[in-house]
mmCIF file of C-alpha atoms in Angstrom:
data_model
loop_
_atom_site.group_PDB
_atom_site.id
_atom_site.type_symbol
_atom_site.label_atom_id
_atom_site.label_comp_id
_atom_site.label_asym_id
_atom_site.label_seq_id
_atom_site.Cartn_x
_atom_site.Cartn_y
_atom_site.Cartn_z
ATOM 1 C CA UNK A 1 180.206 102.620 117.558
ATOM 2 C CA UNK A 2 179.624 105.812 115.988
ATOM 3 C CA UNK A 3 178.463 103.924 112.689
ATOM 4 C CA UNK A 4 176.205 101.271 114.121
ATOM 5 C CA UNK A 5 173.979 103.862 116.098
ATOM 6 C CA UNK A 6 173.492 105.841 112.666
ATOM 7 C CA UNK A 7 171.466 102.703 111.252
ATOM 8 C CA UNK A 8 168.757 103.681 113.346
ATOM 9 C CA UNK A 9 168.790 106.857 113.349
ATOM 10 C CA UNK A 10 168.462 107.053 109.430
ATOM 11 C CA UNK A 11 165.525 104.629 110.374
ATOM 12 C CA UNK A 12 163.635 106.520 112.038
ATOM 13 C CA UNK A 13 164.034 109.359 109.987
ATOM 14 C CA UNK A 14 163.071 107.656 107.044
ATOM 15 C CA UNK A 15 159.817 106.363 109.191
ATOM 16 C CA UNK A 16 158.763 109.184 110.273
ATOM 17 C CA UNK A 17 158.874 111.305 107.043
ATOM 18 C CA UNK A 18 156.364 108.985 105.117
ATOM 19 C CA UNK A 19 154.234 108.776 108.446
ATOM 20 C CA UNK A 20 154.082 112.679 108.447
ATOM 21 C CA UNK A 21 153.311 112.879 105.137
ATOM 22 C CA UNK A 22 150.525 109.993 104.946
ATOM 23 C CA UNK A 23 149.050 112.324 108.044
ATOM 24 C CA UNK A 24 149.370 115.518 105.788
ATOM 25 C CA UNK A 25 147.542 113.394 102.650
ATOM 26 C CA UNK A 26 145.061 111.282 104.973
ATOM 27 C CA UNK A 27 141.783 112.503 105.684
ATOM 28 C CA UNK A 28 140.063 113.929 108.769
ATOM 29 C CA UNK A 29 137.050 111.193 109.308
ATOM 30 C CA UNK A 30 135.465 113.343 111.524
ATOM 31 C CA UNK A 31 134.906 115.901 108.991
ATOM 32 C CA UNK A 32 133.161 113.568 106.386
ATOM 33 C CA UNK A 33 129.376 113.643 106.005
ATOM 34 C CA UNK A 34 126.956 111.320 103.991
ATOM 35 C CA UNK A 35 123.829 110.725 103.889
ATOM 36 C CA UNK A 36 121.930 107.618 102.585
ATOM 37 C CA UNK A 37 118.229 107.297 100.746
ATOM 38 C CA UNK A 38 115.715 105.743 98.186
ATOM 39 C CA UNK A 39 113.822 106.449 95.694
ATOM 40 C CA UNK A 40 110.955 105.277 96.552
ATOM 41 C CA UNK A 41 111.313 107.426 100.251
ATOM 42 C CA UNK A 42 110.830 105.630 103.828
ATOM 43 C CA UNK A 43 107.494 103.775 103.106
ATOM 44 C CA UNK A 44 107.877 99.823 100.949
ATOM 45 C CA UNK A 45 105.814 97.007 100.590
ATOM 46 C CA UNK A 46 107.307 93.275 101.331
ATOM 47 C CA UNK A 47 108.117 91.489 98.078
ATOM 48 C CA UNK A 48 109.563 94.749 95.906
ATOM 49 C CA UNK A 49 113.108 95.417 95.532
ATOM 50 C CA UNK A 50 113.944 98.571 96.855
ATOM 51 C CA UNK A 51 117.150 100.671 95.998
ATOM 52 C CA UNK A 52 118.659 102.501 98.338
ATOM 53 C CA UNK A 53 121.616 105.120 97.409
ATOM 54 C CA UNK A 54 124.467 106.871 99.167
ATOM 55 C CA UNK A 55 126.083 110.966 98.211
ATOM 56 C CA UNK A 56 128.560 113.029 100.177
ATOM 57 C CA UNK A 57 128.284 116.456 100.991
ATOM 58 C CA UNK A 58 129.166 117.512 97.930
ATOM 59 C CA UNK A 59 126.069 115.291 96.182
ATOM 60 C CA UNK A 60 128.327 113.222 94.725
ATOM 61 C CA UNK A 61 127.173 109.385 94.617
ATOM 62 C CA UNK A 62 129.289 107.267 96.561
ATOM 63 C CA UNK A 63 126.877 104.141 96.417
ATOM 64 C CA UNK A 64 129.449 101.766 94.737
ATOM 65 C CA UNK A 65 131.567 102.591 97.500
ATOM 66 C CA UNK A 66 129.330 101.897 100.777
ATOM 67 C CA UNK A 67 128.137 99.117 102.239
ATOM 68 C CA UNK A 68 124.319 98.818 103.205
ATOM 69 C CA UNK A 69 122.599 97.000 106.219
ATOM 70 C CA UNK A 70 119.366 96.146 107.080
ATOM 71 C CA UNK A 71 118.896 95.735 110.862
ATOM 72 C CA UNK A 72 122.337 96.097 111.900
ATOM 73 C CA UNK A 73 122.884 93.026 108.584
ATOM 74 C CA UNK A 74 125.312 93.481 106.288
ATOM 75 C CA UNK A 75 123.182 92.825 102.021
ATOM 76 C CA UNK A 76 124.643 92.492 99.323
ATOM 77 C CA UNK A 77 124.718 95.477 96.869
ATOM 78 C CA UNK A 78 122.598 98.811 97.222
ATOM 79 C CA UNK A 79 118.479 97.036 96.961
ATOM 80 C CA UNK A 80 116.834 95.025 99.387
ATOM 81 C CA UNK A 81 113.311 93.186 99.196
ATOM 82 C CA UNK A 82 111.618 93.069 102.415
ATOM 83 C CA UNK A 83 110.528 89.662 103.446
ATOM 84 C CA UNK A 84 108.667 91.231 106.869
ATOM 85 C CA UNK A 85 106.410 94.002 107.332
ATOM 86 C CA UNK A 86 107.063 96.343 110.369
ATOM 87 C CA UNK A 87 110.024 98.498 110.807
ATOM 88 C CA UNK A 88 113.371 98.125 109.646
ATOM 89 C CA UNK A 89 116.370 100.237 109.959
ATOM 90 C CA UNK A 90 118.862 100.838 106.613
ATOM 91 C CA UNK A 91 122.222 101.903 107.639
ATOM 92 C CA UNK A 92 125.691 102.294 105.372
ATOM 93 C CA UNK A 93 129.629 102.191 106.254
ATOM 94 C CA UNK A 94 131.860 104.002 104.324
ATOM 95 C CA UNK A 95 135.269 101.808 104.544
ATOM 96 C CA UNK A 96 137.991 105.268 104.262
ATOM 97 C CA UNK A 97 141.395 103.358 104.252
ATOM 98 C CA UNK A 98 140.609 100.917 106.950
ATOM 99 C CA UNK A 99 138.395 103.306 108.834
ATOM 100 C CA UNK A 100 134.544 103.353 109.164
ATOM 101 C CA UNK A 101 132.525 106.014 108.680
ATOM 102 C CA UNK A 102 128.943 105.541 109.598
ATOM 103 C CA UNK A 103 126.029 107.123 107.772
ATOM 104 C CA UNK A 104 125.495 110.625 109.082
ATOM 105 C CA UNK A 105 121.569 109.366 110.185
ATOM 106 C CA UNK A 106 119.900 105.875 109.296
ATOM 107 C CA UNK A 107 116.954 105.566 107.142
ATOM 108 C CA UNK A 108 113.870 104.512 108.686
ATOM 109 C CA UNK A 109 111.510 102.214 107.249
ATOM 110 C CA UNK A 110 108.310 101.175 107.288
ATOM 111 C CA UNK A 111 107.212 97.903 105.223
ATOM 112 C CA UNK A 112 103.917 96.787 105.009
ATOM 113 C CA UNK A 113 102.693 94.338 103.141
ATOM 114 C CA UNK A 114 100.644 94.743 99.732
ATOM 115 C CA UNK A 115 97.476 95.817 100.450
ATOM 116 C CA UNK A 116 95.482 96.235 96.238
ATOM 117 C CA UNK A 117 95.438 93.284 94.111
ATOM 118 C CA UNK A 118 98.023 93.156 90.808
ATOM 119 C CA UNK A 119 96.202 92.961 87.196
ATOM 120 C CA UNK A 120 97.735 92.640 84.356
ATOM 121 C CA UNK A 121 96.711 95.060 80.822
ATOM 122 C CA UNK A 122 97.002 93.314 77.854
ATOM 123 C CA UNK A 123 96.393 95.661 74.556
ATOM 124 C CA UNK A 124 95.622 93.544 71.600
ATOM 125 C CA UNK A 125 96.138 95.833 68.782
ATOM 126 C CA UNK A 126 93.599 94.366 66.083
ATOM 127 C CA UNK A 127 91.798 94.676 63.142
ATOM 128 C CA UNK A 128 88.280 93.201 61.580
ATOM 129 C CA UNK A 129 90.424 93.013 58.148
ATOM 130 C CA UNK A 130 93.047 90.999 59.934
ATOM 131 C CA UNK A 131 93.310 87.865 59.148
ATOM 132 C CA UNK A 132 95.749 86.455 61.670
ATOM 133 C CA UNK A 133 94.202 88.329 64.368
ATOM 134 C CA UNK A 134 91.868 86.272 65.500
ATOM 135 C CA UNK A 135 94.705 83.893 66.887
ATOM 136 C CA UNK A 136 95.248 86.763 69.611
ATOM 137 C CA UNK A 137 91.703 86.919 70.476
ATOM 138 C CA UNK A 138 91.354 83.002 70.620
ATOM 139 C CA UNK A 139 94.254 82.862 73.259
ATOM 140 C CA UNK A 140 93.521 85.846 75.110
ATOM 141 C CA UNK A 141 89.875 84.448 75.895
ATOM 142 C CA UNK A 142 91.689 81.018 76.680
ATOM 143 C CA UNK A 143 93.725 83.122 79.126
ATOM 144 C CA UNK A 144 90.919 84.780 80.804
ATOM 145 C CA UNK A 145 89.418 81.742 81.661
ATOM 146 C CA UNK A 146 92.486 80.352 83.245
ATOM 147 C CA UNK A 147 93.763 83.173 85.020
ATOM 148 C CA UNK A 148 91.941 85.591 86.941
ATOM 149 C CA UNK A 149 92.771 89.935 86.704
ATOM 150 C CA UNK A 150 93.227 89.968 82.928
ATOM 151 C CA UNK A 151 92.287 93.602 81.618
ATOM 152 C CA UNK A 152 91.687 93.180 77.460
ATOM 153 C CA UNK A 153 92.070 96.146 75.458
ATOM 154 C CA UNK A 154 90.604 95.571 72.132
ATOM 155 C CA UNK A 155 92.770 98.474 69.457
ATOM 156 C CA UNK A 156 91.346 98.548 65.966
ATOM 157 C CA UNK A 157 93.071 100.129 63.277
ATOM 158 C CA UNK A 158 90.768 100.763 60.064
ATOM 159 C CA UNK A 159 93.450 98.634 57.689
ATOM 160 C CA UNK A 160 91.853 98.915 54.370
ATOM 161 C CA UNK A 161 88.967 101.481 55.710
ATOM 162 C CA UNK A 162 86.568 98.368 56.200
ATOM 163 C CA UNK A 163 86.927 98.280 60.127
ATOM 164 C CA UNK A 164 83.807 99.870 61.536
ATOM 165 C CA UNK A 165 85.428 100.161 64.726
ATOM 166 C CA UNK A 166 88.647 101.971 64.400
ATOM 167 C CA UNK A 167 90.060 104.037 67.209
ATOM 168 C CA UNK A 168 91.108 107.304 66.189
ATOM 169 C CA UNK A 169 93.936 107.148 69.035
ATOM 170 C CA UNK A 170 95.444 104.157 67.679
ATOM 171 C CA UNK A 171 98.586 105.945 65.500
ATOM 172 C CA UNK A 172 99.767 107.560 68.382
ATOM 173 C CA UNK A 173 99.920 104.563 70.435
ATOM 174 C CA UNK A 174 101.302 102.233 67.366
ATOM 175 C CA UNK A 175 104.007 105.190 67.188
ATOM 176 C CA UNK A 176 104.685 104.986 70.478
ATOM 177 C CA UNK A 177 105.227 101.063 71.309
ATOM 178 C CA UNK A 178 106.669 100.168 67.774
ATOM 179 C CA UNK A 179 103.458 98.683 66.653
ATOM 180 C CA UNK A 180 104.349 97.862 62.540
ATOM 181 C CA UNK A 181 102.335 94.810 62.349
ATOM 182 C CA UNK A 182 98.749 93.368 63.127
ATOM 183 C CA UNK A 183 97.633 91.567 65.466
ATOM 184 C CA UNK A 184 100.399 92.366 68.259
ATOM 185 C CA UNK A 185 99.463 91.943 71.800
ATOM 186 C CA UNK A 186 101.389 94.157 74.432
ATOM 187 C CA UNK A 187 101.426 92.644 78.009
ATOM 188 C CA UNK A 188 101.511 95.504 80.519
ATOM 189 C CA UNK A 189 102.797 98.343 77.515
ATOM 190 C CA UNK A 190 106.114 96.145 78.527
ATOM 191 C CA UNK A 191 106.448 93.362 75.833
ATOM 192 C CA UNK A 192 105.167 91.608 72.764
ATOM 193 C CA UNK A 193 103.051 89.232 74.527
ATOM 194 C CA UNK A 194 103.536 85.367 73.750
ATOM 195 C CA UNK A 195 100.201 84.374 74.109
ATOM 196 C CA UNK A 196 101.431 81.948 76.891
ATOM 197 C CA UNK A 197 99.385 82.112 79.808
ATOM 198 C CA UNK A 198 102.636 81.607 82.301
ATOM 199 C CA UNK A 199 103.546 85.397 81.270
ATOM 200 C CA UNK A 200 100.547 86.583 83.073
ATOM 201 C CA UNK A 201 100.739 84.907 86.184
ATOM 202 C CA UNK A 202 104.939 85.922 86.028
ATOM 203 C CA UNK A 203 103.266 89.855 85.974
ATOM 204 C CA UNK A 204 100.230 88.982 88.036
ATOM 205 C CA UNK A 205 102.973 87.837 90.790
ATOM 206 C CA UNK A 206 104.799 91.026 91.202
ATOM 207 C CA UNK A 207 103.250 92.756 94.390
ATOM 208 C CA UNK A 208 101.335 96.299 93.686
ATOM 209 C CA UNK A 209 102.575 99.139 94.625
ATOM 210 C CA UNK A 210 99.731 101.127 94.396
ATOM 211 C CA UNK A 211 95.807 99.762 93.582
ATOM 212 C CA UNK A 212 92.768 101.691 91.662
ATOM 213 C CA UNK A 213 89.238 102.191 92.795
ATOM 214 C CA UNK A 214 86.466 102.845 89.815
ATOM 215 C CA UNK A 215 83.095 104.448 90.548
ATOM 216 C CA UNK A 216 80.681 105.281 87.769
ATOM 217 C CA UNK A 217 77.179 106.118 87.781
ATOM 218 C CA UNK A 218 74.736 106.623 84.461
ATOM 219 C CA UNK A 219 71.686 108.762 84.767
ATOM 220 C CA UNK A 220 70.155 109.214 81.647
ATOM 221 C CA UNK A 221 72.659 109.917 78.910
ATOM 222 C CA UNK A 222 75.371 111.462 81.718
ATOM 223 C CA UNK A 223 77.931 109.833 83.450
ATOM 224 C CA UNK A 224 80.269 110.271 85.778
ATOM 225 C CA UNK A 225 83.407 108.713 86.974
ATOM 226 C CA UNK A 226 85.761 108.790 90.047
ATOM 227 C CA UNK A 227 88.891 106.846 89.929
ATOM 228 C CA UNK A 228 90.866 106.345 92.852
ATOM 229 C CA UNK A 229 94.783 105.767 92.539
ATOM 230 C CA UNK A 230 95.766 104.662 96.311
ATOM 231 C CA UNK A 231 100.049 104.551 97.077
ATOM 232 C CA UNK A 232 101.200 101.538 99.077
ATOM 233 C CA UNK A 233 104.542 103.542 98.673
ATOM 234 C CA UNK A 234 106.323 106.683 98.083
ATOM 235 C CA UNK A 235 106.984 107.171 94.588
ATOM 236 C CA UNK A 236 108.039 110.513 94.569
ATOM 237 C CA UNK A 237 110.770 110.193 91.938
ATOM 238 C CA UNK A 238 108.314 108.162 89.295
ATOM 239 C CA UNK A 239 106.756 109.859 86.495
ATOM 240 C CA UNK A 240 103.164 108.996 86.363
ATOM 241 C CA UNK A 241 99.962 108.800 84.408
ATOM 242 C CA UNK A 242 96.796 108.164 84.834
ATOM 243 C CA UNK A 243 95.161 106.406 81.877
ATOM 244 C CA UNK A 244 91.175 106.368 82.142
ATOM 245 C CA UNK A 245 89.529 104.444 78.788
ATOM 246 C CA UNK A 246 85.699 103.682 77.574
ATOM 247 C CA UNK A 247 85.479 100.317 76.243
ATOM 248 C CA UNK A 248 82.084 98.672 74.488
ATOM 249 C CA UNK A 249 81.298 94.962 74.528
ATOM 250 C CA UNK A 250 79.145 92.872 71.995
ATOM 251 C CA UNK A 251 79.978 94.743 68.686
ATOM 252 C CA UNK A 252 79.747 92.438 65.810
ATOM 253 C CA UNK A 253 80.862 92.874 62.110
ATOM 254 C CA UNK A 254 82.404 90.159 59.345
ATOM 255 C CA UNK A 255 85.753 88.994 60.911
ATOM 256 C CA UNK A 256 89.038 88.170 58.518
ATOM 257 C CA UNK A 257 90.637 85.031 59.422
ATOM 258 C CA UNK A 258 93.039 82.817 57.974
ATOM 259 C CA UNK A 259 93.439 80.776 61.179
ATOM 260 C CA UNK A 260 92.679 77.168 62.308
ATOM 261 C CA UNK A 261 90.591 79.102 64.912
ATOM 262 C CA UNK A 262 86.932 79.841 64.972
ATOM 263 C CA UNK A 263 86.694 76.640 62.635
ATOM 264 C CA UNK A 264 88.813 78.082 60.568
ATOM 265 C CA UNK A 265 85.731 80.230 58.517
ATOM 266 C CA UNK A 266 86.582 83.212 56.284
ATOM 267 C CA UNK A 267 85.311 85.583 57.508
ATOM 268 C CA UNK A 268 83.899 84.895 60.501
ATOM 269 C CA UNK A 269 80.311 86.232 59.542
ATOM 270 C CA UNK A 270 78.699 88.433 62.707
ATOM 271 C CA UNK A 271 82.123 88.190 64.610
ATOM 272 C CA UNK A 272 81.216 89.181 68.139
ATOM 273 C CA UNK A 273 83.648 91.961 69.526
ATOM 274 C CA UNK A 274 84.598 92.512 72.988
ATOM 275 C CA UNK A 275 86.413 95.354 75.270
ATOM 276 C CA UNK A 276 86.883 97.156 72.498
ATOM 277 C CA UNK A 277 88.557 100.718 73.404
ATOM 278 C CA UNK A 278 86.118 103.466 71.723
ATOM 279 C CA UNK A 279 86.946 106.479 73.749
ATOM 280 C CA UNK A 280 89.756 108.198 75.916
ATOM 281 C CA UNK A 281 88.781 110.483 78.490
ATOM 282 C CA UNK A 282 92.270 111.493 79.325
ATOM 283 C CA UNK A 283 95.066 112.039 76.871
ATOM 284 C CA UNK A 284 95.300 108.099 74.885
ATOM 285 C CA UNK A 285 99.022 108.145 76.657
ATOM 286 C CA UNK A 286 97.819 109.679 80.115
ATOM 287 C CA UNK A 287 97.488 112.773 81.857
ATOM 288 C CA UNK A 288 100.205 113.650 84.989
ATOM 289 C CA UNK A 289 99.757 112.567 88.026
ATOM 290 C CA UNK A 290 101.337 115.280 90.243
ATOM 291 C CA UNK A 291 104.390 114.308 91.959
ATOM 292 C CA UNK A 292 103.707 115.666 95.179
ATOM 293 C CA UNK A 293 100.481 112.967 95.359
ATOM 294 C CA UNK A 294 102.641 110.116 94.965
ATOM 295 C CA UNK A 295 102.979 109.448 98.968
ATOM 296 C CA UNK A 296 102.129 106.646 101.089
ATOM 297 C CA UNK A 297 98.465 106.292 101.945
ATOM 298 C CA UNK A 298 97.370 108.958 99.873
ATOM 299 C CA UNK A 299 94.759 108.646 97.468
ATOM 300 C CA UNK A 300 94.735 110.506 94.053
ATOM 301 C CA UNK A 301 91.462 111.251 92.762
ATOM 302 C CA UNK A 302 90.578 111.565 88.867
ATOM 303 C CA UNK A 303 86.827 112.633 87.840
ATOM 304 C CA UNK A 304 84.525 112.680 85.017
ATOM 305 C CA UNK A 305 81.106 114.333 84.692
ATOM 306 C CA UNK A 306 79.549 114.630 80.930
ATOM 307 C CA UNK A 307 77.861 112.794 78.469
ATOM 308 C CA UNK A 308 78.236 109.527 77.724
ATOM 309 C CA UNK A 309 80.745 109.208 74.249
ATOM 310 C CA UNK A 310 79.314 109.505 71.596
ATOM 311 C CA UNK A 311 81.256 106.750 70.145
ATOM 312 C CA UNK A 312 79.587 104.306 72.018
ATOM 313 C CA UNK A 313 76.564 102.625 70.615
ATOM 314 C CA UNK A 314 75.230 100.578 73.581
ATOM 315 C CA UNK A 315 75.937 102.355 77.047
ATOM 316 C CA UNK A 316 74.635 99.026 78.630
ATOM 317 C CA UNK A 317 77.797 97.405 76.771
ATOM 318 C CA UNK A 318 80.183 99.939 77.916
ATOM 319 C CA UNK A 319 83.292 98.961 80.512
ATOM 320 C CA UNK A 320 85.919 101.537 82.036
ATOM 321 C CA UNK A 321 89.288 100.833 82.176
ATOM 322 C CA UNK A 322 91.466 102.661 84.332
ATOM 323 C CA UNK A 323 95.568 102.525 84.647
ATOM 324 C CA UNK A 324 98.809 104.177 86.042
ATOM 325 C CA UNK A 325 102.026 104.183 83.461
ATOM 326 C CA UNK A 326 105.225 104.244 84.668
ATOM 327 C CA UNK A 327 107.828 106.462 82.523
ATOM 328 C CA UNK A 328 108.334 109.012 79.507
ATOM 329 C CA UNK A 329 109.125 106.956 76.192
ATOM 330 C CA UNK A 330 107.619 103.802 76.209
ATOM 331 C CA UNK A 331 105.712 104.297 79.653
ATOM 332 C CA UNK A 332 104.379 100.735 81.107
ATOM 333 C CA UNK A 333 101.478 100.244 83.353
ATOM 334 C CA UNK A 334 101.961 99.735 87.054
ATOM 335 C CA UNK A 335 98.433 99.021 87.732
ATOM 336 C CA UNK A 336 94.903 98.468 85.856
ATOM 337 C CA UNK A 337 91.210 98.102 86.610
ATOM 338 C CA UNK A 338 87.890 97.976 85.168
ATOM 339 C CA UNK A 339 84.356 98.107 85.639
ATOM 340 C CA UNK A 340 81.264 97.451 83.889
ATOM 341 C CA UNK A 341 78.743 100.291 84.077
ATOM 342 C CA UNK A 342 77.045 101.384 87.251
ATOM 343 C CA UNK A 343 79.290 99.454 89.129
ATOM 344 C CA UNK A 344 82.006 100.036 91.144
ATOM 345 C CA UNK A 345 85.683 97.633 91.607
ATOM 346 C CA UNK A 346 87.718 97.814 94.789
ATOM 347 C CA UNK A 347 91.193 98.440 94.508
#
C-alpha cells in the first residue's frame, strides 16, 4: 500500500516543479506594451500600399512577430492597400505563448481617394552630335501622342563641343543616375526607359500621392513663379525635393543621326529641338522640402521672382517643369508638371 500511493505523490511533485518554474520564466501579459504605426502617419489614399509597423516599449521592432487587421480582418503581412475611402481601423495581436496581447491603442485611418493626376518624367539625356539619339526622340514623340501626362526633358551634353545647347548641369546628373552613354532615357529618375509605351501607362497607373500646381506670369523681361506641392498623405518620414526647371521649345541646329528615323538623313539639317532643359532655378538635384510640410492637405509653396534666364533665347518658347524626388542617392520623382508660359496647370 505504502508503495502504490508514492506513484502519485512523486507525480505531483514532479508536476508541480516544472509548473512553478514555467510561472517563474513566463511573462506577466499585463505588463507588456506596444504600440503600432506607419510611415506614412494616419492619412492614405486608396490604391497605395501602405506599411504599417509594430515596437515594444523598449523600441524594439516586433513587426515580424504581430499580426495586423484592418477592420477587425485579419491581412496578410505588415502593408495594406485600401480598396475604400472613409475610415478604417488598423489593429495588431501579439500571439505571447498562446496568449494575445492587443495593441496598446489602434491606429486610425483616414483613406481618401487620389485627388492630383499621376505624370510621368521622362529625361532623355541627348546630344546634337549623337547619332543614335534621335531614335529616343522619334519614340518619345510617338509616346506623347499615344499617351497623355508625358513630361520630356530634353539633356544635352556638348559631346565633341559642337552642341549649341549643352546644359551646364548635365555632369552632375550623368554622375548621379549612371549616365555613361548617349542617348539614355530615364523614366521617372527610376529606370533606363525601353522606349515602350506600356512602361508609361504601368507608372502613369500608380495613384499620386501628392499633385503640383504651376503659376507663372511674364511682365517684360521678369518672371515669376509659384509652385504648389499639395500632400494627399503624410509623408513625414520621406526625404523630399522639389525640382523646379526652365525648358525652351523650337531650337534648331544640324542633328547627327545614323538611324532609319527622320528618313534616315545625316544630319538632319535645321533639326527642330523641343523641351529642352536650359536652366535650373533650384539646385539641378532639388532643394529640401521641409519635413514638417509633408502633412495631409497641406500645401508647400516654392517661388520665383527675377529675370527671365538668360539662357533662354525665346521667352515665348519657354516651358516650366516642376517635380518632387523621392530619396538621397539616386532620388526618383514622385510627381511632375509643366506649363507653358503665362499659364497656369492644375494639380
Amino acid at each position: 500500500m505504502k508503495n502504490i500511493l508514492s506513484v502519485p505523490v512523486v507525480l505531483f511533485i514532479f508536476l508541480l516543479f516544472p509548473a512553478c518554474n514555467r510561472q517563474e520564466k513566463g511573462i506577466d501579459i499585463s505588463n507588456i506594451h506596444f504600440r503600432i504605426s506607419s510611415p506614412y502617419g494616419t492619412h492614405y489614399i486608396t490604391g497605395k500600399e501602405i506599411p504599417f509597423r509594430a515596437t515594444d516599449a523598449n523600441g524594439n521592432d516586433i513587426t515580424a512577430a504581430v499580426t495586423f487587421l484592418v477592420d477587425g480582418q485579419d491581412i496578410a503581412g505588415s502593408s495594406h492597400i485600401f480598396r475604400q475611402a472613409g475610415h478604417h481601423t488598423v489593429g495588431a495581436v501579439w500571439d505571447l505563448g498562446g496568449t494575445e496581447k492587443q495593441a496598446d491603442e489602434n491606429l486610425e485611418a483616414e483613406v481618401i481617394d487620389p485627388r492630383s493626376r499621376t505624370r510621368v518624367l521622362i529625361d532623355d539625356f541627348t546630344g546634337t552630335w549623337c547619332v543614335n539619339c534621335p531614335r529616343v526622340i522619334y519614340h518619345l514623340e510617338e509616346a506623347m501622342q499615344q499617351v497623355d501626362g508625358i513630361v520630356p526633358v530634353a539633356i544635352h551634353n556638348r559631346g565633341y563641343n559642337t552642341d549649341p545647347f549643352h546644359f551646364d548641369g548635365v555632369d552632375e546628373l550623368a554622375d548621379t543616375y549612371d549616365i555613361s552613354a548617349y542617348p539614355t532615357p530615364l523614366l521617372n529618375r527610376k529606370e533606363v526607359w525601353d522606349e515602350q509605351v506600356a512602361s508609361v501607362r504601368e507608372e502613369l497607373a500608380r495613384p499620386a500621392v501628392l499633385g503640383i500646381r504651376i503659376e507663372n506670369r511674364v511682365t517684360g523681361n521678369r518672371l515669376d513663379i509659384s509652385v504648389d506641392v499639395r500632400f494627399d498623405m503624410d509623408l513625414p518620414e520621406d526625404t523630399l525635393k522639389i525640382v523646379v526647371y526652365a525648358l525652351e521649345n523650337g531650337l534648331h541646329a544640324d542633328q547627327a543621326n545614323a538611324t532609319q528615323y527622320y528618313g534616315g538623313q545625316d544630319p538632319i539639317p535645321g533639326f527642330e529641338h523641343n523641351h529642352v532643359l536650359r536652366h535650373s532655378f533650384t539646385s539641378v538635384l532639388g532643394d529640401d522640402i521641409p519635413a514638417g510640410e509633408q502633412r495631409f492637405d497641406h500645401v508647400y509653396r516654392w517661388t520665383y521672382s527675377g529675370e527671365i534666364p538668360s539662357e533662354i533665347s525665346d521667352s515665348a518658347q519657354m516651358e516650366l517643369v516642376a517635380f518632387v524626388v523621392k530619396g538621397t542617392e539616386k532620388p526618383y520623382v514622385v510627381n511632375v508638371n509643366k506649363t507653358a508660359i503665362d499659364e497656369t496647370c492644375d494639380y
